[in-house]
Short mmCIF file of N, CA and C in Angstrom, two decimals:
data_model
loop_
_atom_site.label_atom_id
_atom_site.label_comp_id
_atom_site.label_asym_id
_atom_site.label_seq_id
_atom_site.Cartn_x
_atom_site.Cartn_y
_atom_site.Cartn_z
N LEU V 871 -79.54 26.60 -6.54
CA LEU V 871 -80.56 25.92 -5.78
C LEU V 871 -80.43 26.22 -4.28
N PHE V 872 -79.19 26.20 -3.79
CA PHE V 872 -78.99 26.53 -2.38
C PHE V 872 -79.46 27.95 -2.08
N ALA V 873 -79.15 28.89 -2.96
CA ALA V 873 -79.58 30.28 -2.75
C ALA V 873 -81.09 30.36 -2.64
N LEU V 874 -81.80 29.59 -3.44
CA LEU V 874 -83.25 29.58 -3.39
C LEU V 874 -83.75 29.04 -2.04
N VAL V 875 -83.17 27.92 -1.59
CA VAL V 875 -83.53 27.36 -0.28
C VAL V 875 -83.26 28.37 0.82
N PHE V 876 -82.09 28.99 0.77
CA PHE V 876 -81.73 29.96 1.79
C PHE V 876 -82.70 31.14 1.81
N ILE V 877 -82.97 31.71 0.65
CA ILE V 877 -83.86 32.87 0.57
C ILE V 877 -85.25 32.51 1.09
N MET V 878 -85.73 31.34 0.73
CA MET V 878 -87.06 30.94 1.18
C MET V 878 -87.09 30.76 2.69
N VAL V 879 -86.19 29.96 3.24
CA VAL V 879 -86.19 29.69 4.68
C VAL V 879 -85.92 30.96 5.47
N TYR V 880 -84.90 31.67 5.09
CA TYR V 880 -84.49 32.88 5.82
C TYR V 880 -85.57 33.96 5.74
N GLY V 881 -86.09 34.18 4.54
CA GLY V 881 -87.11 35.21 4.35
C GLY V 881 -88.43 34.86 5.01
N ILE V 882 -88.87 33.62 4.86
CA ILE V 882 -90.14 33.21 5.45
C ILE V 882 -90.06 33.25 6.97
N ALA V 883 -88.97 32.77 7.55
CA ALA V 883 -88.83 32.79 9.01
C ALA V 883 -88.88 34.22 9.53
N ASP V 884 -88.17 35.13 8.88
CA ASP V 884 -88.18 36.52 9.31
C ASP V 884 -89.58 37.13 9.14
N GLY V 885 -90.25 36.82 8.05
CA GLY V 885 -91.59 37.35 7.80
C GLY V 885 -92.59 36.86 8.83
N ILE V 886 -92.54 35.58 9.17
CA ILE V 886 -93.45 35.04 10.18
C ILE V 886 -93.17 35.69 11.54
N THR V 887 -91.91 35.79 11.89
CA THR V 887 -91.55 36.39 13.17
C THR V 887 -91.98 37.85 13.24
N ALA V 888 -91.95 38.55 12.13
CA ALA V 888 -92.35 39.95 12.10
C ALA V 888 -93.84 40.13 12.36
N MET V 889 -94.63 39.06 12.18
CA MET V 889 -96.07 39.17 12.35
C MET V 889 -96.53 39.11 13.80
N HIS V 890 -95.63 38.81 14.71
CA HIS V 890 -96.02 38.77 16.12
C HIS V 890 -95.00 39.52 16.96
N GLY V 891 -95.33 39.78 18.19
CA GLY V 891 -94.46 40.58 19.04
C GLY V 891 -93.62 39.79 20.02
N ARG V 892 -93.66 38.47 19.95
CA ARG V 892 -92.88 37.66 20.90
C ARG V 892 -91.41 37.65 20.48
N ARG V 893 -90.57 38.22 21.33
CA ARG V 893 -89.13 38.25 21.07
C ARG V 893 -88.38 37.89 22.35
N LEU V 894 -87.31 37.19 22.21
CA LEU V 894 -86.47 36.84 23.35
C LEU V 894 -85.30 37.81 23.44
N ASP V 895 -84.96 38.16 24.63
CA ASP V 895 -83.82 39.03 24.88
C ASP V 895 -82.70 38.14 25.41
N LEU V 896 -81.81 37.71 24.54
CA LEU V 896 -80.79 36.73 24.90
C LEU V 896 -79.38 37.31 24.85
N HIS V 897 -79.21 38.47 25.41
CA HIS V 897 -77.86 39.05 25.43
C HIS V 897 -77.42 39.29 26.86
N PHE V 898 -76.13 39.35 27.04
CA PHE V 898 -75.53 39.72 28.32
C PHE V 898 -75.39 41.24 28.34
N GLY V 899 -75.59 41.85 29.49
CA GLY V 899 -75.51 43.31 29.59
C GLY V 899 -74.17 43.87 29.11
N TRP V 900 -73.10 43.18 29.39
CA TRP V 900 -71.77 43.67 29.02
C TRP V 900 -71.56 43.71 27.50
N GLU V 901 -72.37 42.94 26.76
CA GLU V 901 -72.23 42.93 25.30
C GLU V 901 -72.51 44.30 24.68
N LEU V 902 -73.34 45.09 25.34
CA LEU V 902 -73.66 46.41 24.79
C LEU V 902 -72.43 47.32 24.77
N GLY V 903 -71.37 46.91 25.46
CA GLY V 903 -70.11 47.64 25.45
C GLY V 903 -69.17 47.19 24.33
N ILE V 904 -69.54 46.18 23.57
CA ILE V 904 -68.70 45.74 22.45
C ILE V 904 -68.66 46.87 21.43
N PRO V 905 -67.47 47.27 21.00
CA PRO V 905 -67.38 48.40 20.07
C PRO V 905 -68.02 48.08 18.72
N PHE V 906 -68.58 49.10 18.11
CA PHE V 906 -69.15 48.99 16.78
C PHE V 906 -68.10 49.43 15.78
N ILE V 907 -67.69 48.55 14.88
CA ILE V 907 -66.62 48.83 13.93
C ILE V 907 -67.15 48.58 12.51
N PRO V 908 -67.65 49.63 11.85
CA PRO V 908 -68.25 49.47 10.53
C PRO V 908 -67.34 48.80 9.50
N ALA V 909 -66.03 48.99 9.61
CA ALA V 909 -65.09 48.38 8.65
C ALA V 909 -65.20 46.86 8.65
N MET V 910 -65.65 46.28 9.76
CA MET V 910 -65.79 44.82 9.82
C MET V 910 -66.93 44.31 8.94
N SER V 911 -67.70 45.23 8.38
CA SER V 911 -68.73 44.83 7.41
C SER V 911 -68.11 44.12 6.23
N LEU V 912 -66.89 44.51 5.88
CA LEU V 912 -66.20 43.86 4.75
C LEU V 912 -65.92 42.39 5.05
N ALA V 913 -65.48 42.11 6.27
CA ALA V 913 -65.26 40.71 6.67
C ALA V 913 -66.58 39.95 6.69
N TYR V 914 -67.62 40.59 7.21
CA TYR V 914 -68.95 39.98 7.27
C TYR V 914 -69.44 39.62 5.88
N LEU V 915 -69.27 40.53 4.95
CA LEU V 915 -69.74 40.31 3.57
C LEU V 915 -68.83 39.37 2.77
N SER V 916 -67.62 39.12 3.26
CA SER V 916 -66.72 38.23 2.54
C SER V 916 -67.28 36.82 2.43
N LEU V 917 -68.21 36.48 3.30
CA LEU V 917 -68.85 35.17 3.20
C LEU V 917 -69.50 34.98 1.84
N ASN V 918 -70.13 36.01 1.33
CA ASN V 918 -70.77 35.92 0.01
C ASN V 918 -69.76 35.60 -1.07
N GLY V 919 -68.60 36.23 -1.01
CA GLY V 919 -67.55 35.95 -1.98
C GLY V 919 -67.02 34.54 -1.86
N MET V 920 -66.96 34.05 -0.65
CA MET V 920 -66.44 32.69 -0.45
C MET V 920 -67.37 31.66 -1.08
N PHE V 921 -68.67 31.92 -1.05
CA PHE V 921 -69.60 31.02 -1.73
C PHE V 921 -69.28 30.95 -3.22
N LEU V 922 -68.88 32.08 -3.79
CA LEU V 922 -68.58 32.11 -5.23
C LEU V 922 -67.31 31.33 -5.58
N VAL V 923 -66.44 31.14 -4.62
CA VAL V 923 -65.18 30.43 -4.83
C VAL V 923 -65.40 28.91 -4.89
N THR V 924 -66.45 28.43 -4.21
CA THR V 924 -66.61 26.97 -4.06
C THR V 924 -66.61 26.18 -5.36
N PRO V 925 -67.24 26.64 -6.44
CA PRO V 925 -67.20 25.82 -7.66
C PRO V 925 -65.80 25.67 -8.24
N PHE V 926 -64.92 26.61 -7.93
CA PHE V 926 -63.56 26.54 -8.45
C PHE V 926 -62.67 25.64 -7.60
N VAL V 927 -63.04 25.46 -6.34
CA VAL V 927 -62.28 24.57 -5.46
C VAL V 927 -62.80 23.15 -5.59
N PHE V 928 -64.11 23.00 -5.61
CA PHE V 928 -64.73 21.68 -5.70
C PHE V 928 -65.11 21.38 -7.13
N ARG V 929 -64.18 20.86 -7.87
CA ARG V 929 -64.45 20.48 -9.26
C ARG V 929 -65.12 19.11 -9.32
N ASP V 930 -65.06 18.40 -8.21
CA ASP V 930 -65.73 17.09 -8.09
C ASP V 930 -67.17 17.34 -7.69
N ALA V 931 -68.11 16.93 -8.52
CA ALA V 931 -69.54 17.19 -8.29
C ALA V 931 -70.03 16.57 -6.99
N ASP V 932 -69.50 15.42 -6.60
CA ASP V 932 -69.94 14.78 -5.36
C ASP V 932 -69.58 15.61 -4.13
N ARG V 933 -68.38 16.16 -4.13
CA ARG V 933 -67.97 17.00 -2.99
C ARG V 933 -68.78 18.29 -2.96
N PHE V 934 -69.05 18.84 -4.12
CA PHE V 934 -69.85 20.07 -4.21
C PHE V 934 -71.27 19.81 -3.70
N ARG V 935 -71.87 18.68 -4.09
CA ARG V 935 -73.22 18.33 -3.62
C ARG V 935 -73.22 18.07 -2.12
N ALA V 936 -72.16 17.45 -1.61
CA ALA V 936 -72.08 17.19 -0.17
C ALA V 936 -72.06 18.51 0.61
N LEU V 937 -71.30 19.47 0.11
CA LEU V 937 -71.27 20.79 0.75
C LEU V 937 -72.65 21.43 0.68
N PHE V 938 -73.29 21.34 -0.46
CA PHE V 938 -74.64 21.88 -0.63
C PHE V 938 -75.60 21.27 0.39
N ARG V 939 -75.52 19.94 0.58
CA ARG V 939 -76.41 19.26 1.53
C ARG V 939 -76.17 19.78 2.95
N VAL V 940 -74.92 19.92 3.34
CA VAL V 940 -74.61 20.40 4.69
C VAL V 940 -75.14 21.81 4.90
N LEU V 941 -74.89 22.69 3.94
CA LEU V 941 -75.36 24.08 4.06
C LEU V 941 -76.89 24.14 4.07
N THR V 942 -77.53 23.28 3.30
CA THR V 942 -78.99 23.24 3.28
C THR V 942 -79.53 22.77 4.63
N ILE V 943 -78.94 21.73 5.19
CA ILE V 943 -79.37 21.24 6.50
C ILE V 943 -79.18 22.33 7.56
N GLU V 944 -78.04 23.00 7.52
CA GLU V 944 -77.81 24.10 8.47
C GLU V 944 -78.89 25.17 8.34
N THR V 945 -79.25 25.49 7.13
CA THR V 945 -80.26 26.53 6.88
C THR V 945 -81.63 26.11 7.41
N VAL V 946 -82.04 24.89 7.11
CA VAL V 946 -83.35 24.41 7.53
C VAL V 946 -83.43 24.30 9.06
N VAL V 947 -82.40 23.75 9.67
CA VAL V 947 -82.38 23.65 11.14
C VAL V 947 -82.43 25.04 11.76
N ALA V 948 -81.65 25.95 11.22
CA ALA V 948 -81.65 27.33 11.74
C ALA V 948 -83.04 27.95 11.59
N GLY V 949 -83.73 27.65 10.49
CA GLY V 949 -85.07 28.19 10.28
C GLY V 949 -86.02 27.81 11.40
N PHE V 950 -85.93 26.57 11.86
CA PHE V 950 -86.76 26.14 13.00
C PHE V 950 -86.41 26.95 14.26
N PHE V 951 -85.12 27.17 14.49
CA PHE V 951 -84.71 27.97 15.65
C PHE V 951 -85.20 29.41 15.51
N PHE V 952 -85.10 29.97 14.31
CA PHE V 952 -85.56 31.35 14.10
C PHE V 952 -87.03 31.49 14.48
N LEU V 953 -87.83 30.49 14.16
CA LEU V 953 -89.26 30.53 14.47
C LEU V 953 -89.53 30.24 15.95
N ALA V 954 -88.81 29.28 16.52
CA ALA V 954 -89.05 28.89 17.91
C ALA V 954 -88.45 29.87 18.92
N LEU V 955 -87.33 30.49 18.55
CA LEU V 955 -86.62 31.39 19.46
C LEU V 955 -86.34 32.73 18.78
N PRO V 956 -87.39 33.50 18.49
CA PRO V 956 -87.15 34.79 17.82
C PRO V 956 -86.44 35.76 18.77
N VAL V 957 -85.30 36.23 18.36
CA VAL V 957 -84.47 37.07 19.22
C VAL V 957 -84.54 38.52 18.78
N GLN V 958 -84.64 39.39 19.75
CA GLN V 958 -84.58 40.83 19.51
C GLN V 958 -83.14 41.28 19.72
N ASN V 959 -82.54 41.85 18.72
CA ASN V 959 -81.20 42.38 18.84
C ASN V 959 -81.24 43.59 19.77
N ALA V 960 -80.38 43.61 20.77
CA ALA V 960 -80.41 44.66 21.80
C ALA V 960 -79.59 45.90 21.45
N TYR V 961 -78.78 45.81 20.42
CA TYR V 961 -77.97 46.97 20.05
C TYR V 961 -78.85 48.07 19.45
N PRO V 962 -78.56 49.32 19.77
CA PRO V 962 -79.29 50.40 19.08
C PRO V 962 -78.89 50.40 17.61
N HIS V 963 -79.83 50.75 16.74
CA HIS V 963 -79.52 50.76 15.31
C HIS V 963 -78.48 51.84 15.03
N ALA V 964 -77.45 51.47 14.31
CA ALA V 964 -76.34 52.39 14.06
C ALA V 964 -76.56 53.17 12.76
N ALA V 965 -76.33 54.45 12.85
CA ALA V 965 -76.30 55.30 11.66
C ALA V 965 -74.84 55.44 11.27
N VAL V 966 -74.49 54.94 10.11
CA VAL V 966 -73.08 54.88 9.71
C VAL V 966 -72.84 55.84 8.56
N ASP V 967 -71.80 56.65 8.71
CA ASP V 967 -71.31 57.51 7.65
C ASP V 967 -69.87 57.12 7.36
N GLY V 968 -69.35 57.57 6.29
CA GLY V 968 -67.94 57.31 6.00
C GLY V 968 -67.75 56.22 4.97
N PRO V 969 -66.51 55.76 4.83
CA PRO V 969 -66.16 54.85 3.74
C PRO V 969 -66.81 53.47 3.83
N PHE V 970 -67.25 53.06 5.00
CA PHE V 970 -67.83 51.72 5.14
C PHE V 970 -69.34 51.74 5.29
N ALA V 971 -69.94 52.92 5.10
CA ALA V 971 -71.38 53.07 5.27
C ALA V 971 -72.16 52.17 4.31
N GLY V 972 -71.77 52.15 3.05
CA GLY V 972 -72.48 51.33 2.07
C GLY V 972 -72.39 49.85 2.39
N ALA V 973 -71.20 49.39 2.75
CA ALA V 973 -71.02 47.98 3.08
C ALA V 973 -71.85 47.62 4.31
N PHE V 974 -71.84 48.50 5.32
CA PHE V 974 -72.63 48.20 6.51
C PHE V 974 -74.12 48.18 6.19
N ARG V 975 -74.60 49.16 5.45
CA ARG V 975 -76.03 49.21 5.12
C ARG V 975 -76.46 47.95 4.36
N PHE V 976 -75.62 47.49 3.45
CA PHE V 976 -75.95 46.28 2.70
C PHE V 976 -75.99 45.08 3.65
N ALA V 977 -74.96 44.94 4.48
CA ALA V 977 -74.91 43.83 5.44
C ALA V 977 -76.12 43.87 6.37
N ASP V 978 -76.47 45.04 6.84
CA ASP V 978 -77.59 45.20 7.75
C ASP V 978 -78.91 44.86 7.06
N ALA V 979 -79.04 45.25 5.80
CA ALA V 979 -80.29 45.00 5.06
C ALA V 979 -80.49 43.52 4.78
N VAL V 980 -79.45 42.83 4.33
CA VAL V 980 -79.61 41.41 4.00
C VAL V 980 -79.72 40.54 5.24
N ASN V 981 -79.31 41.07 6.37
CA ASN V 981 -79.39 40.34 7.63
C ASN V 981 -80.83 40.21 8.13
N LEU V 982 -81.73 40.99 7.57
CA LEU V 982 -83.13 41.06 7.99
C LEU V 982 -83.21 41.43 9.47
N ASN V 983 -84.29 41.05 10.16
CA ASN V 983 -84.49 41.59 11.51
C ASN V 983 -84.42 40.59 12.65
N TYR V 984 -84.95 39.39 12.48
CA TYR V 984 -85.12 38.51 13.63
C TYR V 984 -84.40 37.18 13.55
N ASN V 985 -83.72 36.90 12.47
CA ASN V 985 -83.03 35.62 12.32
C ASN V 985 -81.64 35.69 12.94
N GLU V 986 -81.62 35.70 14.24
CA GLU V 986 -80.34 35.90 14.93
C GLU V 986 -79.77 34.64 15.56
N LEU V 987 -80.62 33.77 16.05
CA LEU V 987 -80.14 32.60 16.80
C LEU V 987 -80.57 31.32 16.10
N PRO V 988 -79.63 30.57 15.54
CA PRO V 988 -78.18 30.71 15.52
C PRO V 988 -77.73 31.61 14.37
N SER V 989 -76.49 32.03 14.45
CA SER V 989 -75.92 32.84 13.38
C SER V 989 -75.54 31.94 12.20
N LEU V 990 -76.24 32.12 11.10
CA LEU V 990 -75.86 31.37 9.90
C LEU V 990 -74.54 31.87 9.33
N HIS V 991 -74.20 33.11 9.59
CA HIS V 991 -72.88 33.59 9.15
C HIS V 991 -71.79 32.75 9.81
N VAL V 992 -71.95 32.48 11.09
CA VAL V 992 -70.96 31.68 11.81
C VAL V 992 -70.98 30.24 11.29
N ALA V 993 -72.16 29.66 11.18
CA ALA V 993 -72.25 28.27 10.70
C ALA V 993 -71.66 28.13 9.30
N PHE V 994 -72.06 29.03 8.40
CA PHE V 994 -71.57 28.93 7.03
C PHE V 994 -70.07 29.18 6.94
N ALA V 995 -69.57 30.18 7.67
CA ALA V 995 -68.13 30.47 7.62
C ALA V 995 -67.31 29.28 8.12
N CYS V 996 -67.75 28.67 9.21
CA CYS V 996 -67.02 27.51 9.75
C CYS V 996 -67.11 26.32 8.80
N THR V 997 -68.28 26.10 8.23
CA THR V 997 -68.45 24.99 7.28
C THR V 997 -67.59 25.20 6.04
N LEU V 998 -67.63 26.40 5.49
CA LEU V 998 -66.82 26.68 4.30
C LEU V 998 -65.33 26.59 4.61
N ALA V 999 -64.92 27.06 5.78
CA ALA V 999 -63.50 27.00 6.14
C ALA V 999 -63.04 25.55 6.22
N LEU V 1000 -63.85 24.70 6.84
CA LEU V 1000 -63.49 23.28 6.92
C LEU V 1000 -63.47 22.63 5.54
N ALA V 1001 -64.50 22.88 4.76
CA ALA V 1001 -64.61 22.24 3.45
C ALA V 1001 -63.56 22.74 2.46
N LEU V 1002 -63.40 24.05 2.39
CA LEU V 1002 -62.46 24.62 1.42
C LEU V 1002 -61.01 24.45 1.86
N GLY V 1003 -60.79 24.42 3.18
CA GLY V 1003 -59.43 24.27 3.68
C GLY V 1003 -58.89 22.86 3.57
N ALA V 1004 -59.78 21.88 3.56
CA ALA V 1004 -59.35 20.47 3.58
C ALA V 1004 -58.35 20.12 2.48
N PRO V 1005 -58.61 20.50 1.22
CA PRO V 1005 -57.65 20.11 0.18
C PRO V 1005 -56.42 21.03 0.08
N LEU V 1006 -56.33 22.04 0.93
CA LEU V 1006 -55.27 23.04 0.80
C LEU V 1006 -54.04 22.79 1.67
N GLY V 1007 -54.03 21.73 2.45
CA GLY V 1007 -52.91 21.47 3.32
C GLY V 1007 -52.96 22.37 4.55
N LEU V 1008 -51.99 22.20 5.42
CA LEU V 1008 -51.99 22.93 6.70
C LEU V 1008 -52.02 24.45 6.53
N PRO V 1009 -51.19 25.04 5.67
CA PRO V 1009 -51.26 26.50 5.52
C PRO V 1009 -52.63 26.98 5.04
N GLY V 1010 -53.23 26.24 4.12
CA GLY V 1010 -54.55 26.60 3.62
C GLY V 1010 -55.61 26.47 4.69
N ARG V 1011 -55.53 25.39 5.48
CA ARG V 1011 -56.49 25.20 6.57
C ARG V 1011 -56.36 26.31 7.60
N MET V 1012 -55.13 26.71 7.89
CA MET V 1012 -54.91 27.79 8.86
C MET V 1012 -55.45 29.12 8.32
N ALA V 1013 -55.23 29.37 7.04
CA ALA V 1013 -55.75 30.61 6.43
C ALA V 1013 -57.28 30.62 6.46
N MET V 1014 -57.89 29.48 6.15
CA MET V 1014 -59.35 29.40 6.16
C MET V 1014 -59.89 29.54 7.59
N ALA V 1015 -59.20 28.98 8.56
CA ALA V 1015 -59.63 29.11 9.95
C ALA V 1015 -59.53 30.58 10.39
N ALA V 1016 -58.47 31.26 9.98
CA ALA V 1016 -58.32 32.68 10.32
C ALA V 1016 -59.44 33.50 9.67
N TRP V 1017 -59.76 33.18 8.42
CA TRP V 1017 -60.86 33.88 7.75
C TRP V 1017 -62.18 33.65 8.49
N ALA V 1018 -62.47 32.40 8.85
CA ALA V 1018 -63.71 32.10 9.56
C ALA V 1018 -63.76 32.83 10.90
N ALA V 1019 -62.63 32.87 11.60
CA ALA V 1019 -62.58 33.59 12.89
C ALA V 1019 -62.87 35.07 12.68
N LEU V 1020 -62.37 35.63 11.60
CA LEU V 1020 -62.63 37.04 11.30
C LEU V 1020 -64.12 37.27 11.01
N VAL V 1021 -64.74 36.37 10.28
CA VAL V 1021 -66.18 36.48 10.00
C VAL V 1021 -66.96 36.38 11.31
N VAL V 1022 -66.60 35.42 12.15
CA VAL V 1022 -67.28 35.26 13.44
C VAL V 1022 -67.14 36.54 14.26
N LEU V 1023 -65.95 37.07 14.35
CA LEU V 1023 -65.72 38.31 15.09
C LEU V 1023 -66.52 39.46 14.50
N SER V 1024 -66.62 39.50 13.18
CA SER V 1024 -67.34 40.59 12.52
C SER V 1024 -68.82 40.61 12.91
N THR V 1025 -69.41 39.43 13.15
CA THR V 1025 -70.82 39.39 13.51
C THR V 1025 -71.07 40.15 14.81
N LEU V 1026 -70.08 40.14 15.68
CA LEU V 1026 -70.19 40.86 16.95
C LEU V 1026 -69.83 42.33 16.79
N LEU V 1027 -68.81 42.61 15.98
CA LEU V 1027 -68.31 43.99 15.88
C LEU V 1027 -69.15 44.90 14.99
N ILE V 1028 -70.05 44.31 14.20
CA ILE V 1028 -71.00 45.18 13.49
C ILE V 1028 -72.40 45.02 14.08
N HIS V 1029 -72.43 44.42 15.26
CA HIS V 1029 -73.65 44.32 16.08
C HIS V 1029 -74.81 43.63 15.36
N GLN V 1030 -74.50 42.61 14.57
CA GLN V 1030 -75.55 41.82 13.93
C GLN V 1030 -75.98 40.63 14.77
N HIS V 1031 -75.12 40.23 15.69
CA HIS V 1031 -75.42 39.08 16.55
C HIS V 1031 -74.90 39.32 17.95
N HIS V 1032 -75.49 38.57 18.89
CA HIS V 1032 -75.02 38.54 20.26
C HIS V 1032 -74.24 37.25 20.48
N LEU V 1033 -73.53 37.20 21.59
CA LEU V 1033 -72.64 36.08 21.86
C LEU V 1033 -73.37 34.74 21.83
N LEU V 1034 -74.57 34.64 22.39
CA LEU V 1034 -75.27 33.36 22.41
C LEU V 1034 -75.64 32.89 21.01
N SER V 1035 -75.87 33.77 20.09
CA SER V 1035 -76.19 33.33 18.73
C SER V 1035 -74.94 32.93 17.97
N VAL V 1036 -73.81 33.45 18.38
CA VAL V 1036 -72.53 33.07 17.77
C VAL V 1036 -72.13 31.70 18.29
#
């Protein structure tokens, strides 16, 4: 059900934004110097795998539904921002060859074009890290925080987001 909500909000917002030419340029000039590291596509895509882990961590239906509600609210709120503040990504489109080309192309394709501010990758990674780390004790929380930080960093290093959207 969450996937359906996400696809609808994310896809519709991008489609509506594609129908007009109003775009905001919300990047700092120095950001264009951030290196492009295609290997970070794997960290970026790890978010999808983390969603698959949630049913195994949250065996309690109430906790699972609570997480679903939070992720749904994040998605819907972000959808309003996508429509109100359509952002043009300032990075030149990267042509990637080599071992991470497929992962990058997939990440770039599912990212669509204009849904940049706010970064749902960042919101979802932080939410999942907090939710999944809670029952794991301090080492688990630290591991989840490190994973979320890696996902956040990946959004910048594969040039899918600018600092303000992160």
